[in-house]
PDB file of C-alpha atoms in Angstrom:
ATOM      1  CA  UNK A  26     -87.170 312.360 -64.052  1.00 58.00           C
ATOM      2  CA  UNK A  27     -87.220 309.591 -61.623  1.00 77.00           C
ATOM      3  CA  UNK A  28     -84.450 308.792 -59.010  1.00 92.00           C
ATOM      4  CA  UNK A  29     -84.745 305.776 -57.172  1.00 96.00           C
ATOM      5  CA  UNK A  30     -82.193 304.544 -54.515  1.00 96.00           C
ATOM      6  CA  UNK A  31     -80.828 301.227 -52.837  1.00 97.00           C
ATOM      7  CA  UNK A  32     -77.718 299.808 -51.605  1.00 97.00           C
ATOM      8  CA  UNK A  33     -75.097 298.743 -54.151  1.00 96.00           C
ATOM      9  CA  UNK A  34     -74.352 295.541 -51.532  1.00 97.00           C
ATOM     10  CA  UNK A  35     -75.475 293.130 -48.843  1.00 97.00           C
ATOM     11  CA  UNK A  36     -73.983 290.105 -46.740  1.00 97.00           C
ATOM     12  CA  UNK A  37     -75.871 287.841 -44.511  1.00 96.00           C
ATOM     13  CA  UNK A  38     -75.946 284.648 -42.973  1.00 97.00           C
ATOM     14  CA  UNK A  39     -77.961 281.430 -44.354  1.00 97.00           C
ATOM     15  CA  UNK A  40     -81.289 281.457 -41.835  1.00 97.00           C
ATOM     16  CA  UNK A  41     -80.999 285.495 -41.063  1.00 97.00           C
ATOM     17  CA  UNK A  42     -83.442 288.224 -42.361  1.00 97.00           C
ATOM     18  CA  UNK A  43     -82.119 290.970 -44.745  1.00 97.00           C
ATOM     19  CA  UNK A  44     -84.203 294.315 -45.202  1.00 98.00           C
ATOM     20  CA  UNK A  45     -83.281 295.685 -48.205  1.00 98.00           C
ATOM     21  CA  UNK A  46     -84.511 299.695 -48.270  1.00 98.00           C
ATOM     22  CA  UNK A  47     -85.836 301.569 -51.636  1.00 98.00           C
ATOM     23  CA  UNK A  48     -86.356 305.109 -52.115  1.00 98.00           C
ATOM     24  CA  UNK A  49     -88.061 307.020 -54.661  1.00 97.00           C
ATOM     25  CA  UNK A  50     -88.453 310.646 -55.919  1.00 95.00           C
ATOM     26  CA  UNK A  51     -90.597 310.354 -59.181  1.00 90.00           C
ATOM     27  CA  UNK A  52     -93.161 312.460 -61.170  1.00 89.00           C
ATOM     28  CA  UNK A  53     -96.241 310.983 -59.950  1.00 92.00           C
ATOM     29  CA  UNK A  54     -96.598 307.584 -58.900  1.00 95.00           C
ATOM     30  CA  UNK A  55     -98.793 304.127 -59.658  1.00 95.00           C
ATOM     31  CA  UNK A  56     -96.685 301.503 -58.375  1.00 96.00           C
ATOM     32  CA  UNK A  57     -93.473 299.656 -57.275  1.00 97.00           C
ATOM     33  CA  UNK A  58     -92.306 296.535 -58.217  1.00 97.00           C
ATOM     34  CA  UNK A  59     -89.333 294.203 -56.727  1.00 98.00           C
ATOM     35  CA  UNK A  60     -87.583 292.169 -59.030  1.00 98.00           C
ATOM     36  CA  UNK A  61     -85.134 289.479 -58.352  1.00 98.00           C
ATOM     37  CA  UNK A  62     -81.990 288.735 -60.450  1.00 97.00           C
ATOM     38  CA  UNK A  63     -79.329 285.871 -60.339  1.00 97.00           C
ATOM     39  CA  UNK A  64     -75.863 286.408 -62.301  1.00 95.00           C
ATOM     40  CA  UNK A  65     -76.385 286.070 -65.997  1.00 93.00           C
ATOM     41  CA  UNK A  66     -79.689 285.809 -66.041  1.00 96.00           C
ATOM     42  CA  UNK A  67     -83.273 287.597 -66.426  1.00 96.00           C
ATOM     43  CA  UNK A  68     -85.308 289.206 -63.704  1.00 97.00           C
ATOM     44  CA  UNK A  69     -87.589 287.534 -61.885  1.00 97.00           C
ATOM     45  CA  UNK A  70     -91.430 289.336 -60.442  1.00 96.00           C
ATOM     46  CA  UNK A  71     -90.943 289.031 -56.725  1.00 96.00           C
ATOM     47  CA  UNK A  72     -93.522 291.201 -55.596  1.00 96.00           C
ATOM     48  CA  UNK A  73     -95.854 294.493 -56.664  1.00 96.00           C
ATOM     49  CA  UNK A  74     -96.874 297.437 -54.255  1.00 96.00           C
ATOM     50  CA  UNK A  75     -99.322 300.420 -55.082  1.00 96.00           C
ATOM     51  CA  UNK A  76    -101.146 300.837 -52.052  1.00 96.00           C
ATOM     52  CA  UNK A  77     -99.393 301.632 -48.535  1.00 97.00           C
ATOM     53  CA  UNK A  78     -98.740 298.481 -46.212  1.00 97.00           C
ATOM     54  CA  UNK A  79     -97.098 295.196 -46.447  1.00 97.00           C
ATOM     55  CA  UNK A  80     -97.153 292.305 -48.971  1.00 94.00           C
ATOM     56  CA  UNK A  81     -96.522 289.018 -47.359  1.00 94.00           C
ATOM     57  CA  UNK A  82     -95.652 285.933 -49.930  1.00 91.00           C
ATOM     58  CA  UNK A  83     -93.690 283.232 -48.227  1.00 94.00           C
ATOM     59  CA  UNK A  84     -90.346 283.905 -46.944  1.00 96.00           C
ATOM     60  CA  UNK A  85     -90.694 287.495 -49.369  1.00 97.00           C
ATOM     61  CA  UNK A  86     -92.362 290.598 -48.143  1.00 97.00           C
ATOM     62  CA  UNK A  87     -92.303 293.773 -49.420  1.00 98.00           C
ATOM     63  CA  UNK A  88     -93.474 297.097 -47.827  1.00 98.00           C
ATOM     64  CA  UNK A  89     -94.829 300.569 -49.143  1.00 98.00           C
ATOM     65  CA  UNK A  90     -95.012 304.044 -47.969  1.00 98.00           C
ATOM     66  CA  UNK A  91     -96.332 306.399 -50.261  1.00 96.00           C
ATOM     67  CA  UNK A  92     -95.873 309.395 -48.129  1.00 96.00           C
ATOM     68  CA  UNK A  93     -92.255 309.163 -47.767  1.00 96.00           C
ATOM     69  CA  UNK A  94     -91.373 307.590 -51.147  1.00 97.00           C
ATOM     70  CA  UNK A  95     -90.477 304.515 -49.340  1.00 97.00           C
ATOM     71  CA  UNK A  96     -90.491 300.567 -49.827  1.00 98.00           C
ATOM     72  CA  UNK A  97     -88.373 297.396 -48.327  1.00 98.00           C
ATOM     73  CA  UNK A  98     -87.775 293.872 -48.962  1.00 98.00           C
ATOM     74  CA  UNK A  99     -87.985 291.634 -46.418  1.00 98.00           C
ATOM     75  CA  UNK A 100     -86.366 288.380 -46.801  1.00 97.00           C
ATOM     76  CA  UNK A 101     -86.600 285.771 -44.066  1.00 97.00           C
ATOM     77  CA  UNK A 102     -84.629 282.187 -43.294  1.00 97.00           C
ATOM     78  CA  UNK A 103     -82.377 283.474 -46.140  1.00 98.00           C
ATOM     79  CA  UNK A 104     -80.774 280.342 -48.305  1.00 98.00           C
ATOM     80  CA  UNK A 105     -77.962 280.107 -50.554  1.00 97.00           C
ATOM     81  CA  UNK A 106     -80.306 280.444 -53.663  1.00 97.00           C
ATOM     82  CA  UNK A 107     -81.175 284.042 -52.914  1.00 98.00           C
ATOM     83  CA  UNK A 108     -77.881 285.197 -53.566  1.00 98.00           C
ATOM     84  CA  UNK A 109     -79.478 287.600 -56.140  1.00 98.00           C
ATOM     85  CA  UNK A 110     -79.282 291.365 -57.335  1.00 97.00           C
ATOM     86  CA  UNK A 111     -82.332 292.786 -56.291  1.00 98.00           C
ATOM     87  CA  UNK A 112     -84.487 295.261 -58.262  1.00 98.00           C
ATOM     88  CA  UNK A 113     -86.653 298.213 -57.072  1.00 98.00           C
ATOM     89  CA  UNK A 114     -88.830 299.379 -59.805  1.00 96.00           C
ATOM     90  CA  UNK A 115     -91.132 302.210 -59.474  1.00 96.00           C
ATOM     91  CA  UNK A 116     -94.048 303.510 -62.374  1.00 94.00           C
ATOM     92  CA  UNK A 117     -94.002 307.093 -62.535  1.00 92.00           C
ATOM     93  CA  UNK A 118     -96.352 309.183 -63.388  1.00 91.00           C
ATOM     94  CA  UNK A 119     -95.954 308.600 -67.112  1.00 89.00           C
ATOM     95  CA  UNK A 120     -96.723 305.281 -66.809  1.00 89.00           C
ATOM     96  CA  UNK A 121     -92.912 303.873 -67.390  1.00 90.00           C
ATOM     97  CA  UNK A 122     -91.280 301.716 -65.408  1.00 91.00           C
ATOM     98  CA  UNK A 123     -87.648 302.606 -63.857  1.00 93.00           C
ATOM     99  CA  UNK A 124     -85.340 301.032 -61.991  1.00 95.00           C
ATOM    100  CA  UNK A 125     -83.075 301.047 -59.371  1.00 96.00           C
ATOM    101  CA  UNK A 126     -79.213 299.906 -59.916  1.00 95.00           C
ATOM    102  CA  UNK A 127     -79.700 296.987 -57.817  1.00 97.00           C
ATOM    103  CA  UNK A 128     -78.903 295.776 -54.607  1.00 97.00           C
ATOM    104  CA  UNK A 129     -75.910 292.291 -54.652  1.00 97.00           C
ATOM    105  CA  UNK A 130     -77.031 290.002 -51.647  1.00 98.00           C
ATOM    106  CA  UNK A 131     -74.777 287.851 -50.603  1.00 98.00           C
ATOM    107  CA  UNK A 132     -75.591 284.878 -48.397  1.00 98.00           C
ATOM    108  CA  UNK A 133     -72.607 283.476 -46.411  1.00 97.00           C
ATOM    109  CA  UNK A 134     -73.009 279.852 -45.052  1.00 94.00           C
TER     110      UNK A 134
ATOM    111  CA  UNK B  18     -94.414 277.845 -73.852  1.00 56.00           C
ATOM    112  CA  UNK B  19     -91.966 279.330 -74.574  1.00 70.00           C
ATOM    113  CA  UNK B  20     -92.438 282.680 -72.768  1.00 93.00           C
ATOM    114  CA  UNK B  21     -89.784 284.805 -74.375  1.00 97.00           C
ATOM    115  CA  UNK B  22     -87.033 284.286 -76.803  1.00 97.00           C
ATOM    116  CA  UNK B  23     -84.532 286.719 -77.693  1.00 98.00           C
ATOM    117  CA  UNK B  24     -81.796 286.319 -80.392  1.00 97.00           C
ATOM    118  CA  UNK B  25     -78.884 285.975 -81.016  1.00 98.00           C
ATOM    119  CA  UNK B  26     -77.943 285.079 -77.632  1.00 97.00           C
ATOM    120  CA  UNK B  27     -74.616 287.335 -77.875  1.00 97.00           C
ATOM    121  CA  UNK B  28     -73.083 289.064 -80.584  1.00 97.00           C
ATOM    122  CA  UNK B  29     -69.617 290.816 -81.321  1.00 97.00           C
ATOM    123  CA  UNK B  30     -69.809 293.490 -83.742  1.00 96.00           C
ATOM    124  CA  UNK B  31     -67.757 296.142 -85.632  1.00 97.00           C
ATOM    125  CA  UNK B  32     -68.584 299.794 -84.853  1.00 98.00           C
ATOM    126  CA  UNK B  33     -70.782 301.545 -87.821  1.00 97.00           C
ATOM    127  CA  UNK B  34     -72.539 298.307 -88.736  1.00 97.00           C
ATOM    128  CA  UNK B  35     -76.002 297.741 -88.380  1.00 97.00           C
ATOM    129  CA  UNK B  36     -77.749 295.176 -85.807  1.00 97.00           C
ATOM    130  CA  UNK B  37     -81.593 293.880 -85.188  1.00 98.00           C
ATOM    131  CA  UNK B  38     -81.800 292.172 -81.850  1.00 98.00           C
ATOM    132  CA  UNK B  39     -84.932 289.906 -82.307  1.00 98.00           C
ATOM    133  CA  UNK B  40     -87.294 288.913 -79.410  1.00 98.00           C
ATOM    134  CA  UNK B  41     -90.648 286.957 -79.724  1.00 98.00           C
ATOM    135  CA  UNK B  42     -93.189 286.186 -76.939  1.00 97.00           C
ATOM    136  CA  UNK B  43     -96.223 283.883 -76.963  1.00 96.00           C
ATOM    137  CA  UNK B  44     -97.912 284.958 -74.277  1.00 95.00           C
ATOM    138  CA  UNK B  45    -100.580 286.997 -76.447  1.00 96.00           C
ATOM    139  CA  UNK B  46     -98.974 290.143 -73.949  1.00 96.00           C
ATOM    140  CA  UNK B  47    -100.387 293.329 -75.667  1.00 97.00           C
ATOM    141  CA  UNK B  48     -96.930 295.325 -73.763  1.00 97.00           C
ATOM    142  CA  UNK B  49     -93.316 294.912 -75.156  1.00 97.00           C
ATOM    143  CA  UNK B  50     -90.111 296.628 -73.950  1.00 97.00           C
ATOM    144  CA  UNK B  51     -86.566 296.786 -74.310  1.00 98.00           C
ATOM    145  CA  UNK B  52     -83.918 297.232 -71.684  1.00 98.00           C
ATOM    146  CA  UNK B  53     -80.514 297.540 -71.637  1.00 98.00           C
ATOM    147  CA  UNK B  54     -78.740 297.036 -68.670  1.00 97.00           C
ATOM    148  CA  UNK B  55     -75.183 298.418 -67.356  1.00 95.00           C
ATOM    149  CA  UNK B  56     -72.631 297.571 -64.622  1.00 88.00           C
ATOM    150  CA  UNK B  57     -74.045 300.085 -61.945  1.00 84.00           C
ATOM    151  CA  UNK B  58     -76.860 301.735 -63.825  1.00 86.00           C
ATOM    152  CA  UNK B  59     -79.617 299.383 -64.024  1.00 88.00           C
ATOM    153  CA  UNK B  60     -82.363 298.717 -66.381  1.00 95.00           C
ATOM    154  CA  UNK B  61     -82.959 301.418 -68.630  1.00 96.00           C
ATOM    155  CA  UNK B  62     -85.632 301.439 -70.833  1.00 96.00           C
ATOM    156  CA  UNK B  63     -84.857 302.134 -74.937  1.00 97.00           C
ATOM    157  CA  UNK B  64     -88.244 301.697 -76.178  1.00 97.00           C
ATOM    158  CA  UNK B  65     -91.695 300.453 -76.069  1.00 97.00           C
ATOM    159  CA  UNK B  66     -95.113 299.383 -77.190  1.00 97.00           C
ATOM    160  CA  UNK B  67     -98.429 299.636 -75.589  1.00 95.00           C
ATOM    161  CA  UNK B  68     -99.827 297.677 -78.236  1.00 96.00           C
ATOM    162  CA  UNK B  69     -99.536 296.291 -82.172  1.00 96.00           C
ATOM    163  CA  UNK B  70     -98.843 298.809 -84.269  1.00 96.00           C
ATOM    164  CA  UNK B  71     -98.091 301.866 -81.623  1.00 96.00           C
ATOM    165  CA  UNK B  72     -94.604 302.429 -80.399  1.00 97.00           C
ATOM    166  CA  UNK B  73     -92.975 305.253 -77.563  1.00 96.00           C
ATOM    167  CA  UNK B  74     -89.769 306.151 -76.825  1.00 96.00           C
ATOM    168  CA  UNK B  75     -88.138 305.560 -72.674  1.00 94.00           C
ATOM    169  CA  UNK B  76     -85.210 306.911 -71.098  1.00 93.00           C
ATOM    170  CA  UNK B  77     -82.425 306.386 -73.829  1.00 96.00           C
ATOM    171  CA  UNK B  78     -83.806 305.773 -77.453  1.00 97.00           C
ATOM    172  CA  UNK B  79     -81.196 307.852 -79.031  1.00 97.00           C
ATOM    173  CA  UNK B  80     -79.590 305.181 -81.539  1.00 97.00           C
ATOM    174  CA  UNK B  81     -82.113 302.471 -81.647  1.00 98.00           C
ATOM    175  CA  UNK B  82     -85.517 302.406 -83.349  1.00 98.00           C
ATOM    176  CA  UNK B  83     -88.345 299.546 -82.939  1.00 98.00           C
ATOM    177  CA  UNK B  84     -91.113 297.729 -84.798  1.00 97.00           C
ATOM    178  CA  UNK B  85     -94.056 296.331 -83.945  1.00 97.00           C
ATOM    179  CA  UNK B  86     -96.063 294.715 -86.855  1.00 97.00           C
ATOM    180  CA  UNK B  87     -97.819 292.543 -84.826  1.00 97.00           C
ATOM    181  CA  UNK B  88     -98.258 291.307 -81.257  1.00 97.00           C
ATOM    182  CA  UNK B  89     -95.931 288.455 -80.966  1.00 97.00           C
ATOM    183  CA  UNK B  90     -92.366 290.237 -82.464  1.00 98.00           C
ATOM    184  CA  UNK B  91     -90.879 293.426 -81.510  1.00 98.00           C
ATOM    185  CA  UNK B  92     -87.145 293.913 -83.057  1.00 98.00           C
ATOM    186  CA  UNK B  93     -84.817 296.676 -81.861  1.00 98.00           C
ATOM    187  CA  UNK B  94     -82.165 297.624 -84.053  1.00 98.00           C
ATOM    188  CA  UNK B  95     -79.054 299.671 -84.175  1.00 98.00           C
ATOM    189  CA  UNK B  96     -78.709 301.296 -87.665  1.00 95.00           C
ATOM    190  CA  UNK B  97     -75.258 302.110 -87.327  1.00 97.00           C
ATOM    191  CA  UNK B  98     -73.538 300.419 -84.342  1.00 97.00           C
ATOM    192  CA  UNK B  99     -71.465 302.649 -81.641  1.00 98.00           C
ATOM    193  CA  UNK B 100     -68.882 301.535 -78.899  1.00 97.00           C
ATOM    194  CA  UNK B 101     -71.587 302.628 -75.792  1.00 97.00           C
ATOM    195  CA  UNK B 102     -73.813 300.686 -77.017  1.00 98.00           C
ATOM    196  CA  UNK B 103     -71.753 297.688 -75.821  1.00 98.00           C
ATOM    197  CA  UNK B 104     -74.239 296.179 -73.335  1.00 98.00           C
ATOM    198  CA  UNK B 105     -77.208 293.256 -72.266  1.00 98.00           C
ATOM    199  CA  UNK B 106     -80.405 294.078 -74.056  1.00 98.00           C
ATOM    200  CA  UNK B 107     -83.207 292.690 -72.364  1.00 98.00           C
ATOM    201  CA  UNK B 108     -86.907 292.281 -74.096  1.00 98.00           C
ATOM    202  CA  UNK B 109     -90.067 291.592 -71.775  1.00 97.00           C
ATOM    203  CA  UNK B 110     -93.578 291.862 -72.062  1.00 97.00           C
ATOM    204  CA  UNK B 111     -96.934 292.841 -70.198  1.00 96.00           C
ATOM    205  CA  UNK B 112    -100.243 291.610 -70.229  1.00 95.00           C
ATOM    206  CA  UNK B 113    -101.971 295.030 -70.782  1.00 88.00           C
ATOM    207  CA  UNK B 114     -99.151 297.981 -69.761  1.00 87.00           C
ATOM    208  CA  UNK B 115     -96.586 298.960 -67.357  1.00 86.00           C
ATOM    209  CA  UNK B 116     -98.886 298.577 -64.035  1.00 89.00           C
ATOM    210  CA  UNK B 117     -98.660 294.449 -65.135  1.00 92.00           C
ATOM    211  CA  UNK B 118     -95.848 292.225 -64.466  1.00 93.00           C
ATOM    212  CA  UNK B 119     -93.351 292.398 -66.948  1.00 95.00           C
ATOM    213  CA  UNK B 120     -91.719 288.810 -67.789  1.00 96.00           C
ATOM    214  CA  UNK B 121     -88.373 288.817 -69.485  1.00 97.00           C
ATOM    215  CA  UNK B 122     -86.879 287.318 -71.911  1.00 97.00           C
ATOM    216  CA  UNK B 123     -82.951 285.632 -71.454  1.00 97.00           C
ATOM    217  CA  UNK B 124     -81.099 288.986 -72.739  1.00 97.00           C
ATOM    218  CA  UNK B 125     -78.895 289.641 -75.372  1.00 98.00           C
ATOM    219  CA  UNK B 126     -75.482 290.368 -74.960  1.00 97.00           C
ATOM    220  CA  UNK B 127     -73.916 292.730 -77.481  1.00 98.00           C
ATOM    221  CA  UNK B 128     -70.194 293.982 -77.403  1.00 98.00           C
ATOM    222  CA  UNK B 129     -69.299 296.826 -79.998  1.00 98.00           C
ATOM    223  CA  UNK B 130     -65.868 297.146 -81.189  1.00 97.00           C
TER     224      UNK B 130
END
């Protein structure tokens, strides 16, 4: 089976950085995905990982670590609009995608 | 384009009857899934397809069965409805498989009573 980890919650202030963490046990392993979600409404592709490093796009980035079943989500000059859920997603080694319960961020003015 | 359309958009409905959530994507994606999603749980995937024709079962397929008779429709339905499965059913598709991004459709929400 697959168990994958984050923080239930977040708060920050509008302009700060937020790390959000992500880790994974899973039965083999070919990728991680981020996923953003506002309140009532579908998830969103923020960002895939399946090599180790970082993925910089815009104010998102999103890191890996294979070794230690790792990954974060890096999100700079925060605004009001990514008051989201956030999503780590990780494909196992039988090629199905799970998921994470989500991490709330809140961003305070 | 559309992307992908799921309906109905919510439903209320009596424990024991049967249900067939519908979703539809134009996107020519080979990949179709369905999710439900719960307060503190997640995504959880019910079932899927790889391509037309082929179908697999994910995490929690007990309940639900699937169709796929072609590439653009792939219905999930409940054949005989229980209070658990009182949740937001989400559809999305893939270009080619899991390793692709999936794109979502607007979920359906479903309350058994």
């Amino acid at each position: 089976g697959q168990n994958i980890d984050q923080p239930t919650e977040m708060t920050a202030t509008e302009g700060a950085i937020v790390q959000i963490n992500c880790t994974y046990q899973t039965s083999g392993f070919n990728g991680l995905f981020w996923y953003q979600q506002h309140a009532g409404e579908a998830p969103t592709f923020l960002s895939y990982n399946v090599l180790d490093g970082l993925e910089e796009k815009g104010r998102f980035s999103s890191f890996l670590s294979r070794s230690k079943g790792y990954s974060y989500l890096l999100l700079k000059e925060l605004q009001m609009k990514d008051s989201a859920s956030y999503l780590c997603a990780v494909i196992g080694g039988d090629y199905k995608l799970s998921f994470g319960a989500g991490t709330t961020v809140t961003v305070r003015a | 384009i559309a992307g992908i359309t799921q309906a109905p958009t919510s439903q209320i409905l009596a424990a024991g009857r049967r249900m067939t959530l519908r979703c539809t994507q134009d996107m020519r994606h080979n990949a179709m899934y369905w999710y439900r999603q719960d307060l503190g749980l997640g995504l959880r995937l019910i079932h899927y397809s790889n391509t037309a024709g082929t179908t697999g079962k994910g995490e929690v397929p007990d309940g639900y069965s699937v169709s796929r008779a072609n590439t653009d429709d792939f219905p999930l339905t409940l054949a005989s409805a229980v209070p658990s499965q009182t949740s937001v059913y989400f559809c999305a598709s893939s270009d080619q498989g899991p390793t692709d991004t999936q794109y979502f459709g607007p979920g359906t929400r479903l309350t058994v009573l």
